[in-house]
């Protein structure tokens, strides 16, 4: 799928690559202004080429987990960082040539053992040929801390099981199509016994089926579970979709409009360096997200927006308190978080750093004012309570300074 507002560019991309040679037999292209983009992503194309951060973000928020090549018109690292946060497989900057595009596609295919296209055709209903002569099928979706652990897990699984039907990668997520009861049981046992050794973040097993036609439904079932249930768990374990009701999630109440209000409640605690109160507000934010039913991408987006809002406001008041490198490190950490608890911990760590920095600067300023006052009134009896009343501060707070 090629998404771009320039029809000539879309034709150019379709022409310069021998798509069937890479396993892509159905090539479609649409304008980025199309109203039915959500429906297009719901069809789960095996590969998408696009040049819009907004469309990229929306596709991930809507649950699209396939491979994306991001094509940028702009130089600089900002757009690239944003795109990478949403789990793209390759990044190309215009102008690029045929070789660069071909290498990007080849890397995607090789990373999945050349089977990305096959499994996505099966799991999205584009292929009806049975993957094997087995009478039972199951889809497994597993998420790892990083791609190296994912690759090692896959190698070990191959050595222990001998074979499995098909597999595909999408970022740090591994999708497996399991055929036959023996393999299904062996996989379940293997992942429970060895998952932690490969830093498995979460894994979901779909229900079983005897019909290949049901595979798209099973893929959606496992994919939804891993993106909307496991992210909320502090210590994720193997989830079997047949044992839960995937319709329990309710629409969330936390949205971008709430972020400003959350910051306003947090602001006095940041200025006052009240870490316990900051922690309480962040925990409230976590609870709000935990019950929201949002996708991982949506939650990550809201976490980043909260951090951005804090940086914007505090940066205006205390320019020296916000380090660009620390902010970028926090964004990267949130984007790669495996659970909601991890994402929130990165937010809290960054807010604590900002608050301590503000506190140091503010304390120095207050201390200077106190010294000046004492110098001018040293002949008079001075008590802490009197200073607190004079400067309109809490006595305990002033005592720490």
Tab-separated table of C-alpha atoms in Angstrom:
chain	number	residue	atom	x	y	z
A	1	UNK	CA	0.000	0.000	0.000
A	2	UNK	CA	1.435	3.374	-1.093
A	3	UNK	CA	-0.052	6.460	0.592
A	4	UNK	CA	0.953	9.845	-0.799
A	5	UNK	CA	-0.856	12.959	-2.007
A	6	UNK	CA	1.270	13.081	-5.172
A	7	UNK	CA	-0.177	10.713	-7.799
A	8	UNK	CA	2.995	10.908	-9.915
A	9	UNK	CA	5.106	9.848	-6.945
A	10	UNK	CA	2.798	6.897	-6.272
A	11	UNK	CA	3.125	5.783	-9.898
A	12	UNK	CA	6.912	6.183	-9.658
A	13	UNK	CA	7.116	3.897	-6.599
A	14	UNK	CA	4.949	1.262	-8.276
A	15	UNK	CA	7.131	1.380	-11.407
A	16	UNK	CA	10.700	1.326	-10.050
A	17	UNK	CA	10.302	-1.843	-7.948
A	18	UNK	CA	9.577	-5.342	-9.230
A	19	UNK	CA	7.082	-5.957	-6.434
A	20	UNK	CA	6.146	-9.579	-7.302
A	21	UNK	CA	9.817	-10.514	-6.991
A	22	UNK	CA	9.603	-9.537	-3.321
A	23	UNK	CA	6.348	-11.427	-2.781
A	24	UNK	CA	3.951	-8.492	-3.125
A	25	UNK	CA	1.435	-9.338	-5.838
A	26	UNK	CA	-1.266	-6.790	-5.002
A	27	UNK	CA	-0.055	-3.161	-5.041
A	28	UNK	CA	-2.538	-0.384	-4.324
A	29	UNK	CA	-2.070	3.352	-3.874
A	30	UNK	CA	-4.247	6.051	-2.322
A	31	UNK	CA	-4.089	9.740	-1.506
A	32	UNK	CA	-3.313	10.734	2.055
A	33	UNK	CA	-6.562	12.723	1.977
A	34	UNK	CA	-8.679	9.610	1.554
A	35	UNK	CA	-11.486	9.455	4.110
A	36	UNK	CA	-11.345	5.677	4.190
A	37	UNK	CA	-7.756	5.332	5.420
A	38	UNK	CA	-8.981	3.679	8.612
A	39	UNK	CA	-10.754	1.023	6.545
A	40	UNK	CA	-7.597	0.550	4.488
A	41	UNK	CA	-5.476	-0.104	7.589
A	42	UNK	CA	-8.174	-2.398	8.957
A	43	UNK	CA	-7.406	-4.667	5.982
A	44	UNK	CA	-3.871	-5.076	7.437
A	45	UNK	CA	-1.701	-4.633	4.319
A	46	UNK	CA	1.613	-6.487	4.593
A	47	UNK	CA	3.630	-3.340	3.811
A	48	UNK	CA	2.782	0.378	3.815
A	49	UNK	CA	4.803	3.257	2.356
A	50	UNK	CA	3.801	6.723	3.595
A	51	UNK	CA	5.201	10.191	4.270
A	52	UNK	CA	2.886	11.614	6.941
A	53	UNK	CA	3.578	11.515	10.672
A	54	UNK	CA	-0.130	12.131	11.305
A	55	UNK	CA	-1.195	9.127	9.190
A	56	UNK	CA	1.574	6.999	10.742
A	57	UNK	CA	0.431	7.871	14.266
A	58	UNK	CA	-3.229	7.313	13.406
A	59	UNK	CA	-2.488	3.919	11.849
A	60	UNK	CA	-0.740	2.716	15.014
A	61	UNK	CA	-3.469	4.131	17.255
A	62	UNK	CA	-6.033	2.230	15.199
A	63	UNK	CA	-4.110	-0.987	15.837
A	64	UNK	CA	-2.249	-1.509	12.535
A	65	UNK	CA	0.856	-3.583	13.370
A	66	UNK	CA	2.266	-4.252	9.898
A	67	UNK	CA	5.520	-3.089	8.325
A	68	UNK	CA	5.855	0.602	7.454
A	69	UNK	CA	8.491	2.367	5.364
A	70	UNK	CA	8.457	6.069	6.200
A	71	UNK	CA	9.462	8.431	3.389
A	72	UNK	CA	10.443	11.902	4.560
A	73	UNK	CA	10.581	15.139	2.626
A	74	UNK	CA	12.413	16.918	5.425
A	75	UNK	CA	15.953	16.843	6.731
A	76	UNK	CA	16.802	16.838	10.424
A	77	UNK	CA	16.341	14.288	13.182
A	78	UNK	CA	13.055	15.464	14.720
A	79	UNK	CA	10.752	13.847	12.179
A	80	UNK	CA	12.880	10.705	12.090
A	81	UNK	CA	12.679	10.400	15.890
A	82	UNK	CA	8.909	10.794	15.810
A	83	UNK	CA	8.579	8.159	13.083
A	84	UNK	CA	10.839	5.708	14.910
A	85	UNK	CA	8.723	6.096	18.067
A	86	UNK	CA	5.810	4.621	16.130
A	87	UNK	CA	7.711	1.482	15.145
A	88	UNK	CA	8.617	1.915	11.480
A	89	UNK	CA	10.711	-0.731	9.740
A	90	UNK	CA	12.675	1.613	7.453
A	91	UNK	CA	13.250	5.343	6.974
A	92	UNK	CA	14.039	6.895	3.587
A	93	UNK	CA	14.671	10.566	2.859
A	94	UNK	CA	13.809	12.073	-0.503
A	95	UNK	CA	15.351	11.988	-2.955
A	96	UNK	CA	16.174	8.271	-2.878
A	97	UNK	CA	16.958	5.832	-5.653
A	98	UNK	CA	15.718	2.396	-6.658
A	99	UNK	CA	18.583	0.638	-4.873
A	100	UNK	CA	17.813	2.269	-1.523
A	101	UNK	CA	14.134	1.355	-1.777
A	102	UNK	CA	14.931	-2.218	-2.828
A	103	UNK	CA	17.369	-2.630	0.072
A	104	UNK	CA	14.729	-1.438	2.561
A	105	UNK	CA	12.172	-3.934	1.254
A	106	UNK	CA	14.771	-6.705	1.195
A	107	UNK	CA	15.733	-6.033	4.823
A	108	UNK	CA	12.097	-6.295	5.882
A	109	UNK	CA	11.642	-9.595	4.053
A	110	UNK	CA	14.910	-11.075	5.296
A	111	UNK	CA	14.210	-10.072	8.875
A	112	UNK	CA	11.152	-12.293	8.841
A	113	UNK	CA	12.795	-15.153	6.997
A	114	UNK	CA	11.033	-14.073	3.820
A	115	UNK	CA	7.676	-15.115	5.255
A	116	UNK	CA	6.125	-11.791	6.252
A	117	UNK	CA	4.035	-11.633	3.108
A	118	UNK	CA	2.851	-15.229	3.359
A	119	UNK	CA	1.669	-15.069	6.947
A	120	UNK	CA	0.017	-11.698	6.545
A	121	UNK	CA	-1.826	-12.991	3.490
A	122	UNK	CA	-3.030	-15.918	5.601
A	123	UNK	CA	-3.901	-13.875	8.651
A	124	UNK	CA	-5.719	-11.155	6.729
A	125	UNK	CA	-7.734	-13.504	4.539
A	126	UNK	CA	-5.848	-12.869	1.302
A	127	UNK	CA	-4.711	-16.497	1.053
A	128	UNK	CA	-6.891	-19.550	1.485
A	129	UNK	CA	-4.381	-22.372	0.890
A	130	UNK	CA	-3.915	-24.443	4.069
A	131	UNK	CA	-0.501	-23.758	5.674
A	132	UNK	CA	-0.182	-27.484	6.409
A	133	UNK	CA	-2.250	-30.672	6.563
A	134	UNK	CA	-2.929	-30.119	10.285
A	135	UNK	CA	-6.511	-30.191	11.542
A	136	UNK	CA	-6.081	-27.479	14.217
A	137	UNK	CA	-4.568	-23.994	14.052
A	138	UNK	CA	-3.702	-21.304	16.571
A	139	UNK	CA	-2.117	-17.845	16.331
A	140	UNK	CA	0.477	-16.719	18.874
A	141	UNK	CA	1.596	-13.103	19.282
A	142	UNK	CA	4.620	-12.377	21.479
A	143	UNK	CA	6.319	-9.107	22.345
A	144	UNK	CA	9.965	-8.894	23.435
A	145	UNK	CA	12.105	-6.219	25.051
A	146	UNK	CA	14.181	-5.932	21.871
A	147	UNK	CA	14.667	-7.534	18.467
A	148	UNK	CA	17.829	-9.423	19.509
A	149	UNK	CA	15.953	-11.353	22.196
A	150	UNK	CA	13.135	-11.969	19.744
A	151	UNK	CA	15.543	-13.449	17.182
A	152	UNK	CA	17.253	-15.624	19.811
A	153	UNK	CA	13.884	-16.876	21.029
A	154	UNK	CA	12.874	-17.796	17.491
A	155	UNK	CA	16.144	-19.667	16.905
A	156	UNK	CA	15.775	-21.594	20.148
A	157	UNK	CA	12.146	-22.368	19.377
A	158	UNK	CA	13.134	-23.754	15.992
A	159	UNK	CA	15.809	-25.949	17.557
A	160	UNK	CA	13.408	-27.304	20.188
A	161	UNK	CA	10.266	-27.768	18.124
A	162	UNK	CA	11.943	-28.691	14.851
A	163	UNK	CA	9.483	-26.644	12.821
A	164	UNK	CA	6.430	-24.389	12.925
A	165	UNK	CA	4.073	-23.199	10.204
A	166	UNK	CA	4.806	-19.526	9.572
A	167	UNK	CA	6.159	-16.516	11.397
A	168	UNK	CA	6.458	-12.770	10.901
A	169	UNK	CA	7.998	-9.784	12.638
A	170	UNK	CA	6.532	-6.353	13.227
A	171	UNK	CA	8.935	-4.252	15.269
A	172	UNK	CA	9.469	-6.093	18.567
A	173	UNK	CA	6.413	-8.307	18.023
A	174	UNK	CA	6.623	-11.889	16.800
A	175	UNK	CA	3.596	-13.520	15.163
A	176	UNK	CA	3.478	-17.316	14.860
A	177	UNK	CA	0.970	-19.533	13.123
A	178	UNK	CA	0.911	-22.862	14.967
A	179	UNK	CA	-0.380	-25.976	13.181
A	180	UNK	CA	-1.353	-29.174	14.984
A	181	UNK	CA	-2.065	-29.860	18.635
A	182	UNK	CA	1.412	-31.230	19.356
A	183	UNK	CA	3.110	-28.014	18.226
A	184	UNK	CA	0.536	-25.863	20.010
A	185	UNK	CA	1.133	-27.669	23.305
A	186	UNK	CA	4.905	-27.648	22.851
A	187	UNK	CA	4.913	-23.900	22.135
A	188	UNK	CA	2.847	-23.143	25.229
A	189	UNK	CA	5.196	-25.172	27.417
A	190	UNK	CA	8.297	-23.665	25.800
A	191	UNK	CA	7.187	-20.057	26.198
A	192	UNK	CA	6.185	-20.568	29.852
A	193	UNK	CA	9.521	-22.205	30.699
A	194	UNK	CA	11.838	-19.983	28.613
A	195	UNK	CA	10.046	-16.664	28.085
A	196	UNK	CA	11.806	-14.811	30.901
A	197	UNK	CA	15.244	-15.883	29.634
A	198	UNK	CA	14.542	-14.018	26.377
A	199	UNK	CA	13.001	-10.973	28.087
A	200	UNK	CA	9.520	-11.801	26.899
A	201	UNK	CA	7.300	-8.831	27.705
A	202	UNK	CA	3.986	-10.495	26.887
A	203	UNK	CA	2.456	-13.262	24.827
A	204	UNK	CA	-1.075	-14.139	23.746
A	205	UNK	CA	-2.457	-17.363	22.346
A	206	UNK	CA	-5.619	-17.158	20.273
A	207	UNK	CA	-8.470	-19.627	20.411
A	208	UNK	CA	-8.120	-22.770	18.283
A	209	UNK	CA	-9.753	-23.383	14.921
A	210	UNK	CA	-10.010	-26.125	12.342
A	211	UNK	CA	-10.694	-23.705	9.482
A	212	UNK	CA	-8.118	-21.578	7.690
A	213	UNK	CA	-10.890	-19.072	7.040
A	214	UNK	CA	-10.926	-18.282	10.783
A	215	UNK	CA	-7.242	-17.266	10.889
A	216	UNK	CA	-7.862	-13.511	10.361
A	217	UNK	CA	-10.252	-13.543	13.324
A	218	UNK	CA	-7.745	-15.420	15.507
A	219	UNK	CA	-4.975	-12.996	14.556
A	220	UNK	CA	-7.197	-10.029	15.478
A	221	UNK	CA	-8.052	-11.756	18.761
A	222	UNK	CA	-4.433	-12.316	19.830
A	223	UNK	CA	-3.252	-8.973	18.463
A	224	UNK	CA	-5.984	-7.095	20.341
A	225	UNK	CA	-5.219	-8.954	23.552
A	226	UNK	CA	-1.506	-8.199	23.514
A	227	UNK	CA	-2.038	-4.534	22.692
A	228	UNK	CA	-4.904	-3.833	25.080
A	229	UNK	CA	-4.460	-6.187	28.019
A	230	UNK	CA	-0.832	-7.038	28.614
A	231	UNK	CA	0.357	-3.457	28.508
A	232	UNK	CA	-1.476	-2.855	31.763
A	233	UNK	CA	0.183	-5.735	33.621
A	234	UNK	CA	3.225	-5.139	35.811
A	235	UNK	CA	4.352	-8.764	35.506
A	236	UNK	CA	2.881	-10.084	32.250
A	237	UNK	CA	2.358	-13.805	31.814
A	238	UNK	CA	0.990	-15.946	29.030
A	239	UNK	CA	-2.582	-15.016	28.164
A	240	UNK	CA	-4.932	-17.485	26.501
A	241	UNK	CA	-7.647	-15.595	24.680
A	242	UNK	CA	-10.141	-18.432	25.074
A	243	UNK	CA	-10.137	-17.798	28.833
A	244	UNK	CA	-11.020	-14.077	28.779
A	245	UNK	CA	-13.738	-11.812	27.477
A	246	UNK	CA	-12.053	-9.454	25.024
A	247	UNK	CA	-15.133	-7.194	25.010
A	248	UNK	CA	-14.699	-6.060	28.616
A	249	UNK	CA	-12.637	-3.009	27.736
A	250	UNK	CA	-14.632	0.217	27.835
A	251	UNK	CA	-13.942	3.487	25.969
A	252	UNK	CA	-11.468	5.620	27.850
A	253	UNK	CA	-12.034	8.916	29.600
A	254	UNK	CA	-8.455	10.181	29.318
A	255	UNK	CA	-7.705	12.076	26.147
A	256	UNK	CA	-5.448	14.844	24.903
A	257	UNK	CA	-7.839	17.486	26.243
A	258	UNK	CA	-7.307	16.189	29.773
A	259	UNK	CA	-3.531	16.490	29.661
A	260	UNK	CA	-3.532	20.254	30.281
A	261	UNK	CA	-5.771	19.832	33.328
A	262	UNK	CA	-3.521	17.067	34.664
A	263	UNK	CA	-0.516	19.370	34.309
A	264	UNK	CA	-2.288	22.241	36.087
A	265	UNK	CA	-2.924	19.985	39.099
A	266	UNK	CA	0.697	18.870	39.018
A	267	UNK	CA	2.230	22.350	38.566
A	268	UNK	CA	2.361	23.542	42.214
A	269	UNK	CA	3.877	20.221	43.289
A	270	UNK	CA	6.576	20.506	40.630
A	271	UNK	CA	7.430	24.038	41.748
A	272	UNK	CA	7.367	23.048	45.429
A	273	UNK	CA	9.490	19.947	44.832
A	274	UNK	CA	6.804	17.812	46.503
A	275	UNK	CA	7.819	14.441	45.078
A	276	UNK	CA	5.165	12.493	46.974
A	277	UNK	CA	2.414	14.668	45.497
A	278	UNK	CA	3.938	14.420	42.024
A	279	UNK	CA	3.985	10.644	42.442
A	280	UNK	CA	0.325	10.677	43.483
A	281	UNK	CA	-0.701	12.672	40.407
A	282	UNK	CA	1.294	10.390	38.110
A	283	UNK	CA	-0.300	7.337	39.738
A	284	UNK	CA	-3.730	8.870	39.134
A	285	UNK	CA	-2.729	9.377	35.507
A	286	UNK	CA	-1.669	5.723	35.325
A	287	UNK	CA	-4.978	4.552	36.811
A	288	UNK	CA	-6.850	6.644	34.279
A	289	UNK	CA	-4.944	5.028	31.412
A	290	UNK	CA	-5.165	1.553	32.902
A	291	UNK	CA	-8.941	1.597	32.663
A	292	UNK	CA	-9.141	3.423	29.363
A	293	UNK	CA	-9.133	0.521	26.926
A	294	UNK	CA	-6.773	2.477	24.646
A	295	UNK	CA	-4.211	0.794	22.430
A	296	UNK	CA	-0.550	0.820	23.418
A	297	UNK	CA	0.152	3.443	20.750
A	298	UNK	CA	-2.601	5.716	22.076
A	299	UNK	CA	-1.344	5.402	25.648
A	300	UNK	CA	2.240	6.050	24.563
A	301	UNK	CA	1.047	9.130	22.661
A	302	UNK	CA	-0.723	10.496	25.766
A	303	UNK	CA	2.321	9.808	27.967
A	304	UNK	CA	4.537	11.701	25.533
A	305	UNK	CA	2.009	14.528	25.339
A	306	UNK	CA	2.016	14.886	29.134
A	307	UNK	CA	5.812	15.060	29.139
A	308	UNK	CA	5.759	17.607	26.302
A	309	UNK	CA	3.189	19.756	28.133
A	310	UNK	CA	5.291	19.785	31.287
A	311	UNK	CA	8.440	20.666	29.362
A	312	UNK	CA	6.704	23.463	27.465
A	313	UNK	CA	5.246	25.164	30.541
A	314	UNK	CA	8.165	24.641	32.907
A	315	UNK	CA	10.660	25.553	30.175
A	316	UNK	CA	8.989	28.982	29.890
A	317	UNK	CA	9.140	29.573	33.646
A	318	UNK	CA	12.529	27.975	34.374
A	319	UNK	CA	14.540	27.776	31.128
A	320	UNK	CA	17.539	26.119	32.798
A	321	UNK	CA	15.520	23.362	34.456
A	322	UNK	CA	14.745	21.355	31.309
A	323	UNK	CA	17.587	19.502	29.587
A	324	UNK	CA	16.931	18.674	25.926
A	325	UNK	CA	18.989	15.511	26.135
A	326	UNK	CA	17.141	14.336	29.261
A	327	UNK	CA	13.822	15.090	27.588
A	328	UNK	CA	14.771	13.158	24.448
A	329	UNK	CA	16.031	10.241	26.555
A	330	UNK	CA	12.700	10.171	28.399
A	331	UNK	CA	10.755	10.198	25.114
A	332	UNK	CA	12.828	7.311	23.778
A	333	UNK	CA	12.369	5.337	27.003
A	334	UNK	CA	8.597	5.835	26.976
A	335	UNK	CA	8.388	4.841	23.316
A	336	UNK	CA	10.197	1.559	23.988
A	337	UNK	CA	8.356	0.700	27.209
A	338	UNK	CA	6.914	-2.794	27.371
A	339	UNK	CA	4.269	-2.072	29.994
A	340	UNK	CA	2.252	0.877	31.243
A	341	UNK	CA	4.121	0.697	34.565
A	342	UNK	CA	7.439	1.133	32.753
A	343	UNK	CA	6.161	4.118	30.747
A	344	UNK	CA	4.830	5.812	33.878
A	345	UNK	CA	8.081	5.179	35.751
A	346	UNK	CA	9.983	7.038	33.013
A	347	UNK	CA	7.541	9.955	33.291
A	348	UNK	CA	7.942	10.093	37.070
A	349	UNK	CA	11.730	9.920	36.841
A	350	UNK	CA	11.824	12.843	34.401
A	351	UNK	CA	9.365	14.928	36.445
A	352	UNK	CA	11.396	14.307	39.592
A	353	UNK	CA	14.529	15.488	37.817
A	354	UNK	CA	12.773	18.650	36.631
A	355	UNK	CA	11.304	19.328	40.078
A	356	UNK	CA	14.651	18.881	41.807
A	357	UNK	CA	16.244	21.237	39.300
A	358	UNK	CA	13.511	23.815	39.905
A	359	UNK	CA	13.848	23.301	43.643
A	360	UNK	CA	17.579	23.917	43.580
A	361	UNK	CA	17.125	27.161	41.643
A	362	UNK	CA	14.130	28.290	43.696
A	363	UNK	CA	15.796	27.431	47.017
A	364	UNK	CA	18.861	29.460	46.079
A	365	UNK	CA	16.658	32.461	45.257
A	366	UNK	CA	14.699	32.200	48.524
A	367	UNK	CA	17.885	31.690	50.537
A	368	UNK	CA	19.333	34.900	49.071
A	369	UNK	CA	16.175	36.801	50.045
A	370	UNK	CA	16.313	35.350	53.576
A	371	UNK	CA	19.948	36.333	54.021
A	372	UNK	CA	19.202	39.847	52.817
A	373	UNK	CA	16.261	40.136	55.239
A	374	UNK	CA	18.315	38.863	58.172
A	375	UNK	CA	21.175	41.259	57.317
A	376	UNK	CA	18.726	44.161	57.420
A	377	UNK	CA	16.948	43.043	60.611
A	378	UNK	CA	19.744	41.374	62.580
A	379	UNK	CA	19.123	43.611	65.644
A	380	UNK	CA	15.537	42.363	65.929
A	381	UNK	CA	14.376	38.983	67.333
A	382	UNK	CA	13.869	36.669	64.328
A	383	UNK	CA	11.971	33.420	64.449
A	384	UNK	CA	11.247	30.861	61.742
A	385	UNK	CA	7.504	31.449	62.108
A	386	UNK	CA	8.044	35.173	61.590
A	387	UNK	CA	10.117	34.569	58.460
A	388	UNK	CA	7.446	32.195	57.126
A	389	UNK	CA	4.759	34.836	57.653
A	390	UNK	CA	6.945	37.544	56.088
A	391	UNK	CA	7.679	35.535	52.948
A	392	UNK	CA	4.352	33.677	52.830
A	393	UNK	CA	5.923	30.208	52.970
A	394	UNK	CA	5.208	27.124	55.030
A	395	UNK	CA	7.492	26.983	58.132
A	396	UNK	CA	8.554	23.387	57.473
A	397	UNK	CA	9.382	24.202	53.838
A	398	UNK	CA	11.349	27.286	54.893
A	399	UNK	CA	13.130	25.255	57.546
A	400	UNK	CA	14.456	22.830	54.897
A	401	UNK	CA	15.883	25.758	52.940
